[in-house]
Coordinates of C-alpha atoms and ligand atoms in Angstrom, one line a residue:
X1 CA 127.2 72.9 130.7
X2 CA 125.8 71.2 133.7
X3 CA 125.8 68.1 136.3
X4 CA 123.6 66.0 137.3
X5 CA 123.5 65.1 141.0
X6 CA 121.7 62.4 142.5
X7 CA 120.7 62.1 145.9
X8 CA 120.8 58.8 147.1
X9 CA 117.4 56.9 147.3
X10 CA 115.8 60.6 146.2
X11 CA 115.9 63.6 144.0
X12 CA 117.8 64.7 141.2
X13 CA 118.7 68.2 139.5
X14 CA 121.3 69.8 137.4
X15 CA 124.1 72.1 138.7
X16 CA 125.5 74.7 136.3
X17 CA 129.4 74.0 136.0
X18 CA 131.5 76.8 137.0
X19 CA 128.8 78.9 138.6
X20 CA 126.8 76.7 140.9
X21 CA 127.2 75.5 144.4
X22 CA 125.4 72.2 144.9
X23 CA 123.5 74.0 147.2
X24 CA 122.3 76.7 145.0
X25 CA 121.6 74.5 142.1
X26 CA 119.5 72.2 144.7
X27 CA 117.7 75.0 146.0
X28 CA 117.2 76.6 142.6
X29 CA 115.7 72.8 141.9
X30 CA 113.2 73.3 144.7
X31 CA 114.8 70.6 146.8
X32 CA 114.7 70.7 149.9
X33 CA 118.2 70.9 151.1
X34 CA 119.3 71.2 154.6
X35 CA 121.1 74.9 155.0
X36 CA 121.2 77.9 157.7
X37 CA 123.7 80.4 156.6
X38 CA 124.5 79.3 152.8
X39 CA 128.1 81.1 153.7
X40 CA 129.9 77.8 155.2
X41 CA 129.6 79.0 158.6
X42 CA 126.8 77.0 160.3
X43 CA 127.6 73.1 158.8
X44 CA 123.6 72.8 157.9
X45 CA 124.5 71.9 154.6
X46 CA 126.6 68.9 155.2
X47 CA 126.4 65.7 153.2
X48 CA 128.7 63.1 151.7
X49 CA 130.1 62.7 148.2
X50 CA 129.3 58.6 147.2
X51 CA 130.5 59.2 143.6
X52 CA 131.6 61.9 141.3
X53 CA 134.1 64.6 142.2
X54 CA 133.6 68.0 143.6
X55 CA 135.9 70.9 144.3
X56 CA 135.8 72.7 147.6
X57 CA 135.6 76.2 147.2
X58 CA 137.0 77.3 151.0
X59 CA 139.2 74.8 152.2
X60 CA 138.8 76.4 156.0
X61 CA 135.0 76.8 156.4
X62 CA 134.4 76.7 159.8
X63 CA 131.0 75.0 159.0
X64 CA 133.0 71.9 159.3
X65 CA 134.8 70.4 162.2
X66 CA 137.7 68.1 161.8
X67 CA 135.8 65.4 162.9
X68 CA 133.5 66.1 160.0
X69 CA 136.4 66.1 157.6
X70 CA 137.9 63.1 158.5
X71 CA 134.7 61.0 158.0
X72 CA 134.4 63.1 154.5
X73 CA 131.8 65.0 155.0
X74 CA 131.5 68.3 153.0
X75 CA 129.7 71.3 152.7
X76 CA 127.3 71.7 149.5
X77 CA 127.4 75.8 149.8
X78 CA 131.3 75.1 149.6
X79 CA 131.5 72.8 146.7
X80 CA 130.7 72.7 143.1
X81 CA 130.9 69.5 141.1
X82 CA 133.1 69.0 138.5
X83 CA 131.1 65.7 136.9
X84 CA 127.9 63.9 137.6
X85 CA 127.8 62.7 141.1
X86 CA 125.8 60.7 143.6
X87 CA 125.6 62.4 147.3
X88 CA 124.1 61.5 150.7
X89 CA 122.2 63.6 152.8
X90 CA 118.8 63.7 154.4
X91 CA 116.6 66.8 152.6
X92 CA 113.5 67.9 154.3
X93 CA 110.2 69.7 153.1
X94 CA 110.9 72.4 155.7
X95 CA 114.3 73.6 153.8
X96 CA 112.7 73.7 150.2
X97 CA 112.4 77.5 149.1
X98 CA 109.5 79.5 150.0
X99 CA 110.6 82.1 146.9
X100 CA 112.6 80.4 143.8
X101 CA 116.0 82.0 144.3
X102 CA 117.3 83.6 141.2
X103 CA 120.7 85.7 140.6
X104 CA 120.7 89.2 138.5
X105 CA 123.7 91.4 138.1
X106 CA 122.2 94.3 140.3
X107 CA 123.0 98.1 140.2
X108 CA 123.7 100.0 143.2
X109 CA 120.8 103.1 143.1
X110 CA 121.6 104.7 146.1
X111 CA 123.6 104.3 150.1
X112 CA 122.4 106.0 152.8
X113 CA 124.2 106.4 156.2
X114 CA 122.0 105.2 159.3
X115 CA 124.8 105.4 161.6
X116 CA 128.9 105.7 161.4
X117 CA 129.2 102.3 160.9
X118 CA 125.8 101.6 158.8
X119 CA 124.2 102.6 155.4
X120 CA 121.3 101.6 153.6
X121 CA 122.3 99.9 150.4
X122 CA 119.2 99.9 147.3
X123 CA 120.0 97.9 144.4
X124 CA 117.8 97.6 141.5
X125 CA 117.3 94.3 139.8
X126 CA 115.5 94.2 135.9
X127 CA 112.6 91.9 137.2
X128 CA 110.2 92.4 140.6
X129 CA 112.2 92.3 143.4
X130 CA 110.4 89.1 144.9
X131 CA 111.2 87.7 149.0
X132 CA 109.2 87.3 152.3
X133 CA 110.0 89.4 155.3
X134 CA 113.0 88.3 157.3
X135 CA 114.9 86.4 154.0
X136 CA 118.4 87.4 152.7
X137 CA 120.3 87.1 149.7
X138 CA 123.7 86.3 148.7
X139 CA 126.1 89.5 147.3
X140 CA 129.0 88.8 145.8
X141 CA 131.4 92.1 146.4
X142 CA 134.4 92.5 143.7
X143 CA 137.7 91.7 145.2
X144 CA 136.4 89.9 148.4
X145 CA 136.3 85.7 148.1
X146 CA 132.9 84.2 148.2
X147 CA 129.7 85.6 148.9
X148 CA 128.1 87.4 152.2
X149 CA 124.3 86.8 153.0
X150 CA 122.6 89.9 153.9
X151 CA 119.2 90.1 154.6
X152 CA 116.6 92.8 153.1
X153 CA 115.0 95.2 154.9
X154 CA 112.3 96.1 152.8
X155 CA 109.1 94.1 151.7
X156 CA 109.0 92.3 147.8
X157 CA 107.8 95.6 145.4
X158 CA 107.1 95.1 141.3
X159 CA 109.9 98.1 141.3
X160 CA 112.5 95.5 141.4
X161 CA 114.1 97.1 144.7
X162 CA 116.4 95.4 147.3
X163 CA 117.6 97.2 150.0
X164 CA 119.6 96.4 152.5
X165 CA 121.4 97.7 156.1
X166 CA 124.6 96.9 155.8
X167 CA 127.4 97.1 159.0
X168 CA 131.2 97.9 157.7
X169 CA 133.3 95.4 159.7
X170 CA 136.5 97.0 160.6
X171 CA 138.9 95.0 158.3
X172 CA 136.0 92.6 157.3
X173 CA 136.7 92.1 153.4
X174 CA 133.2 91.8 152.0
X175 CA 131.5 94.8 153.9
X176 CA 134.8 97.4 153.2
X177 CA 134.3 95.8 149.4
X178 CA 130.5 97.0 149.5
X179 CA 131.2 100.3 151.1
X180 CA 133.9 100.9 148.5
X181 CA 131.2 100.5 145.6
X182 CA 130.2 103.6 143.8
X183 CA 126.4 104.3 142.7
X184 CA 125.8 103.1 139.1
X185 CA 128.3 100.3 139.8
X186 CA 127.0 96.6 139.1
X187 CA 126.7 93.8 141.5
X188 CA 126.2 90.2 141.9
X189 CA 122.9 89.4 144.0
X190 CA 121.4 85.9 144.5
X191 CA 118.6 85.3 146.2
X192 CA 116.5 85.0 148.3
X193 CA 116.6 82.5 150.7
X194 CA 116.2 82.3 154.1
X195 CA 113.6 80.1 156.4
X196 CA 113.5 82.9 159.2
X197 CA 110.9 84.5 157.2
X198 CA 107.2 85.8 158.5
X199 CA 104.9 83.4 159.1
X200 CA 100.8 84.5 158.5
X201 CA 99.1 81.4 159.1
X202 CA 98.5 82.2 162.4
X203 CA 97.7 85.4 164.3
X204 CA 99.6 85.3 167.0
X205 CA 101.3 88.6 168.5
X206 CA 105.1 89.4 167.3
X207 CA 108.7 90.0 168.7
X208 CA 111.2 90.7 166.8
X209 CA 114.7 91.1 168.6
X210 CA 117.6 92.4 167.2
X211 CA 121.1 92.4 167.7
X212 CA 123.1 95.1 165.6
X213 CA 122.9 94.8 161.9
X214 CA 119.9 91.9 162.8
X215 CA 117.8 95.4 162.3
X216 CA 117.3 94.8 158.4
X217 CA 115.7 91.3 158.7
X218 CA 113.8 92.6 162.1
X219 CA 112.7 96.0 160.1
X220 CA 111.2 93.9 157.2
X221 CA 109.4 91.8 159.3
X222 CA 107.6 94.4 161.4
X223 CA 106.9 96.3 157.8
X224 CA 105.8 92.7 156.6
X225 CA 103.6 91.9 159.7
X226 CA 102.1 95.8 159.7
X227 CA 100.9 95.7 156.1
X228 CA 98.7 92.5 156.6
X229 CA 94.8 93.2 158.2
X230 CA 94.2 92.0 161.6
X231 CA 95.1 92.8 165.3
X232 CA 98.6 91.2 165.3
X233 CA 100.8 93.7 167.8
X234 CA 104.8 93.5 166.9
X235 CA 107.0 94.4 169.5
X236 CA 110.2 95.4 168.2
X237 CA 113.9 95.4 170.9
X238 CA 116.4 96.7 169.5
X239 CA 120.0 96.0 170.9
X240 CA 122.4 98.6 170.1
X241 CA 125.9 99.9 171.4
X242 CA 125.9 103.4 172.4
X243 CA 123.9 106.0 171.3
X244 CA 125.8 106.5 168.0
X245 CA 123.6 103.8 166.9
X246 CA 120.8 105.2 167.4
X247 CA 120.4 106.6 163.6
X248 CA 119.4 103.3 163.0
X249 CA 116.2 103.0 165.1
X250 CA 114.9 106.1 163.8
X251 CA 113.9 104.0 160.7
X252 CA 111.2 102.3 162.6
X253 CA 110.0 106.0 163.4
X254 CA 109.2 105.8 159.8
X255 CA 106.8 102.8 160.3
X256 CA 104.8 104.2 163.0
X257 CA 102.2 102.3 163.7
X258 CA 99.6 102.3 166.1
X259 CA 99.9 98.0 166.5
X260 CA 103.6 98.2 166.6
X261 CA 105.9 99.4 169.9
X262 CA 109.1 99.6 169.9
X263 CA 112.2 99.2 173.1
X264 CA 115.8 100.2 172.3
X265 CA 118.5 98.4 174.5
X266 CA 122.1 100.0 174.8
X267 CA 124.9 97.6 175.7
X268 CA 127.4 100.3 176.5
X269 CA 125.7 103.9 176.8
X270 CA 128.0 106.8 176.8
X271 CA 128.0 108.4 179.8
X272 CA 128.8 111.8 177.5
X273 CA 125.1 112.1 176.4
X274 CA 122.0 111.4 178.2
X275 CA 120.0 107.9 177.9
X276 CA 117.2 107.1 180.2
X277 CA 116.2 104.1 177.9
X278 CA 117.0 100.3 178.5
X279 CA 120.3 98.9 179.1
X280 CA 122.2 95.7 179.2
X281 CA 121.6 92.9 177.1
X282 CA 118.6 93.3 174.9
X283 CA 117.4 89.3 175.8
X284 CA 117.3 90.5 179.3
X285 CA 114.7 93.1 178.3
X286 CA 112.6 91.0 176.3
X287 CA 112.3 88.8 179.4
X288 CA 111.6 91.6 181.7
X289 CA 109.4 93.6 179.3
X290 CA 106.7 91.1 178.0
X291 CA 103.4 89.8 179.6
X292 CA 104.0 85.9 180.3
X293 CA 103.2 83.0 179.1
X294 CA 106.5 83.9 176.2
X295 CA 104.7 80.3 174.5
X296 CA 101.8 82.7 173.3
X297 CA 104.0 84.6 171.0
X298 CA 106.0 84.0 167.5
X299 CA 109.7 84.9 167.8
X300 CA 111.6 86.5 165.1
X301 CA 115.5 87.8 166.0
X302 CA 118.2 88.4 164.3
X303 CA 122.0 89.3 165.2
X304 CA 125.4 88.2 166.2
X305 CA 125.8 84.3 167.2
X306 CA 126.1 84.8 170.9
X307 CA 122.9 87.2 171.5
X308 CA 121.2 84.5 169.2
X309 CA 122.2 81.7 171.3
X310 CA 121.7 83.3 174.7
X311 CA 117.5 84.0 172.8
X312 CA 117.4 80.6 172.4
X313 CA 118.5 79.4 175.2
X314 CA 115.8 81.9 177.2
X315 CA 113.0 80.9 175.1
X316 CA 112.9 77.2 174.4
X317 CA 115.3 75.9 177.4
X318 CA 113.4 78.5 180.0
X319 CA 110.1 79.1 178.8
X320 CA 109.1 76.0 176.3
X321 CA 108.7 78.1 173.7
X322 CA 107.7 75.4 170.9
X323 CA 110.5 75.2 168.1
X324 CA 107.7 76.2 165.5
X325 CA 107.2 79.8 166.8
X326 CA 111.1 80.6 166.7
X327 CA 112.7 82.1 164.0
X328 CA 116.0 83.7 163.7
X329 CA 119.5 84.1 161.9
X330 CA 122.5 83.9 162.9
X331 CA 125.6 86.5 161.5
X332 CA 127.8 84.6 161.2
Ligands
FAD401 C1 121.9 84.8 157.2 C2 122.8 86.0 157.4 C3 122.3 87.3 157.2 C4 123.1 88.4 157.4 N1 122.6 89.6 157.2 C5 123.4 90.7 157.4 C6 122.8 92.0 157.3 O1 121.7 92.2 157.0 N2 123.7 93.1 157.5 C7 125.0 92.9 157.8 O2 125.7 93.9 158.0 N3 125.5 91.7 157.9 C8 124.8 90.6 157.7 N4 125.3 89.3 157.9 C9 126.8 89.2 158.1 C10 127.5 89.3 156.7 O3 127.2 88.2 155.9 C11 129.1 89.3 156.9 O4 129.5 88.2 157.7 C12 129.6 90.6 157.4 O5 129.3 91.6 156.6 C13 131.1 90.5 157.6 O6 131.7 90.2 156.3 P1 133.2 90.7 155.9 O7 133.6 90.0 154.7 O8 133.2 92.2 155.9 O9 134.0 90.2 157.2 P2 135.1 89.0 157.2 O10 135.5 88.9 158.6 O11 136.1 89.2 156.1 O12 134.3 87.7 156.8 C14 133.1 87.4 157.6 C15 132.6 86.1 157.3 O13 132.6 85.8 155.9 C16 132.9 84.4 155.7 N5 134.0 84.2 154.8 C17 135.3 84.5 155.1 N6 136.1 84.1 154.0 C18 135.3 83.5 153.1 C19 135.5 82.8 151.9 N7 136.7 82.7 151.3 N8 134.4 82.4 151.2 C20 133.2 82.5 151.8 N9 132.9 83.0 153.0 C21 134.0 83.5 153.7 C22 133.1 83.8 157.1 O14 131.9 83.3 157.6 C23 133.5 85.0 157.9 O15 133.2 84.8 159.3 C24 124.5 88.2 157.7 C25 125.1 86.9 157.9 C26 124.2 85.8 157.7 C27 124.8 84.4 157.9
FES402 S1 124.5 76.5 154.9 FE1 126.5 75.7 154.4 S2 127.6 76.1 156.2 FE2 125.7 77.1 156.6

């Protein structure tokens, strides 16, 4: 069974009852609906109900101030409708998919430890495993409420392969969920989406920046922007911890490539073991490390909301870097 939902003075498409969000079923429709996260964090999605009824699937969804609520605003990757409905919001071409986003019950091949803290998760779908660089999907762990986004480190392949680089969050519900999975087990994946993927209409040089488990996105990326002709260089930071994360970086050992250099950036190195590389914040050694003018370059980071913000701040309040050549995600 399904609903309709019209968008006032514009589109309309059909939401599967019981399964959809109404931004799932829009995106799945090829609208072009405004979203970040798709995990009610960010409050990209909002827009108001005119008619019909919805039910809110996470009452709390920081996505939405209590401002918002009050004037009735809602999020659509929070609610489902339960009839046909009429809603307000202003879509955009920028926001419709770049990939049709489709959802498989996916089996976990194989988890690989990077790092104490982080594996490698490759789940296999039936059809070809089918994204851009820098896009993630929705998992939907047993036992944990809702679904986690989590981006794919590896490039679209006929195998029907999605991997991912996953961080176990100490008491975090979703990531313990995912780490408790045993290999055979099935899987909910959705996907992809995503609008911080790699751009190759234009040939400008690459930085990818990233913070933490913002390596996945950052790794496909750089794999992405390698495997295309040309002279493109990609500069890859990577901000880490200590140097018990440094399993993680030897992935993009893997990808040597003679176009692609690479800075690791420890926040807190242990003064147990030698490091003679970078530390500090890893947005400080972007800013120190590359040639000027930062407006010649395409932007792609990746990582917890405050190294994010403090990115965006240095790019487009400091340097004018246009809006069009950032592109990042936030963890939230
Ligand atoms: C675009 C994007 C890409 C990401 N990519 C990666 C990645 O590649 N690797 C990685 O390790 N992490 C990634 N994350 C972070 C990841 O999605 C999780 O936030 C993280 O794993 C912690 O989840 P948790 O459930 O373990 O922790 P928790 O602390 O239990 O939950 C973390 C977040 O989940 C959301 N949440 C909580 N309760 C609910 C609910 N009832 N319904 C829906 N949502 C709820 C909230 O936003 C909360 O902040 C990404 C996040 C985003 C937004
Ligand atoms: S897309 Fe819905 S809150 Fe981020």
């Amino acid at each position: 069974m399904e609903h309709q939902v019209t968008i006032e003075g514009g589109e309309a498409f059909s939401v599967a009852a019981n399964e959809d969000t109404l931004l799932r079923g829009a995106l799945r429709a090829g609208v072009g609906f405004p979203h970040e996260c798709s995990v009610g964090g960010c409050g990209a999605c909002r827009f108001e109900l005119v008619s019909g009824t919805m039910e809110t699937l996470w009452l709390e969804a920081p996505g939405l101030a209590e401002r918002d609520r009050r004037r009735g605003k809602r999020l659509a990757c929070q609610s489902r409708p339960t009839s046909n409905c009429t809603i307000r919001v202003r879509c955009a071409d920028s926001y419709r998919p770049i990939v049709d986003p489709n959802r498989w019950s996916a089996v976990l091949l194989n988890r690989r430890a990077l790092t104490p803290d982080m594996s490698e998760f490759t789940l296999h779908v039936p059809d070809a495993a089918q994204f851009r660089p820098g896009q993630y999907a929705l998992l939907y762990p047993p036992m944990a409420q809702g679904a986690r986004a989590y981006s794919m480190s590896n490039l679209s392949n006929g195998d029907g392969l999605w991997q991912f680089i996953i961080r176990r969050v100490p008491g975090g519900a979703s990531s313990n969920a995912l780490f408790d999975i045993r290999v055979g087990e099935r899987i909910t994946l959705d996907g992809p989406y995503g609008h911080a993927f790699l751009r190759d209409e234009n040939e400008r040089d690459i930085i990818c920046i990233a913070g933490g488990s913002g390596f996945a996105p950052m790794l496909s990326v750089a794999r992405g922007a390698l495997a295309q002709p040309g002279s493109r260089r990609v500069s890859f930071f990577y901000g880490a911890r200590t140097q018990a994360d440094l399993g993680a970086s030897a992935e993009l050992d893997e990808i040597a490539h003679e176009r692609l250099d690479t800075t690791i950036v420890l926040s807190t190195p242990q003064v147990s073991s030698p490091w003679r590389g970078a530390t500090g914040f890893v947005h400080e050694e972007v800013e120190r490390a590359i040639a000027r003018p930062l407006n010649r370059y395409e932007f792609y980071f990746a990582g917890p909301a405050p190294m994010v913000d403090a990115i965006q701040t240095l790019l487009m309040q400091k340097h004018q870097v246009p809006f069009a050549q950032v592109h990042f995600d936030r963890f939230l």
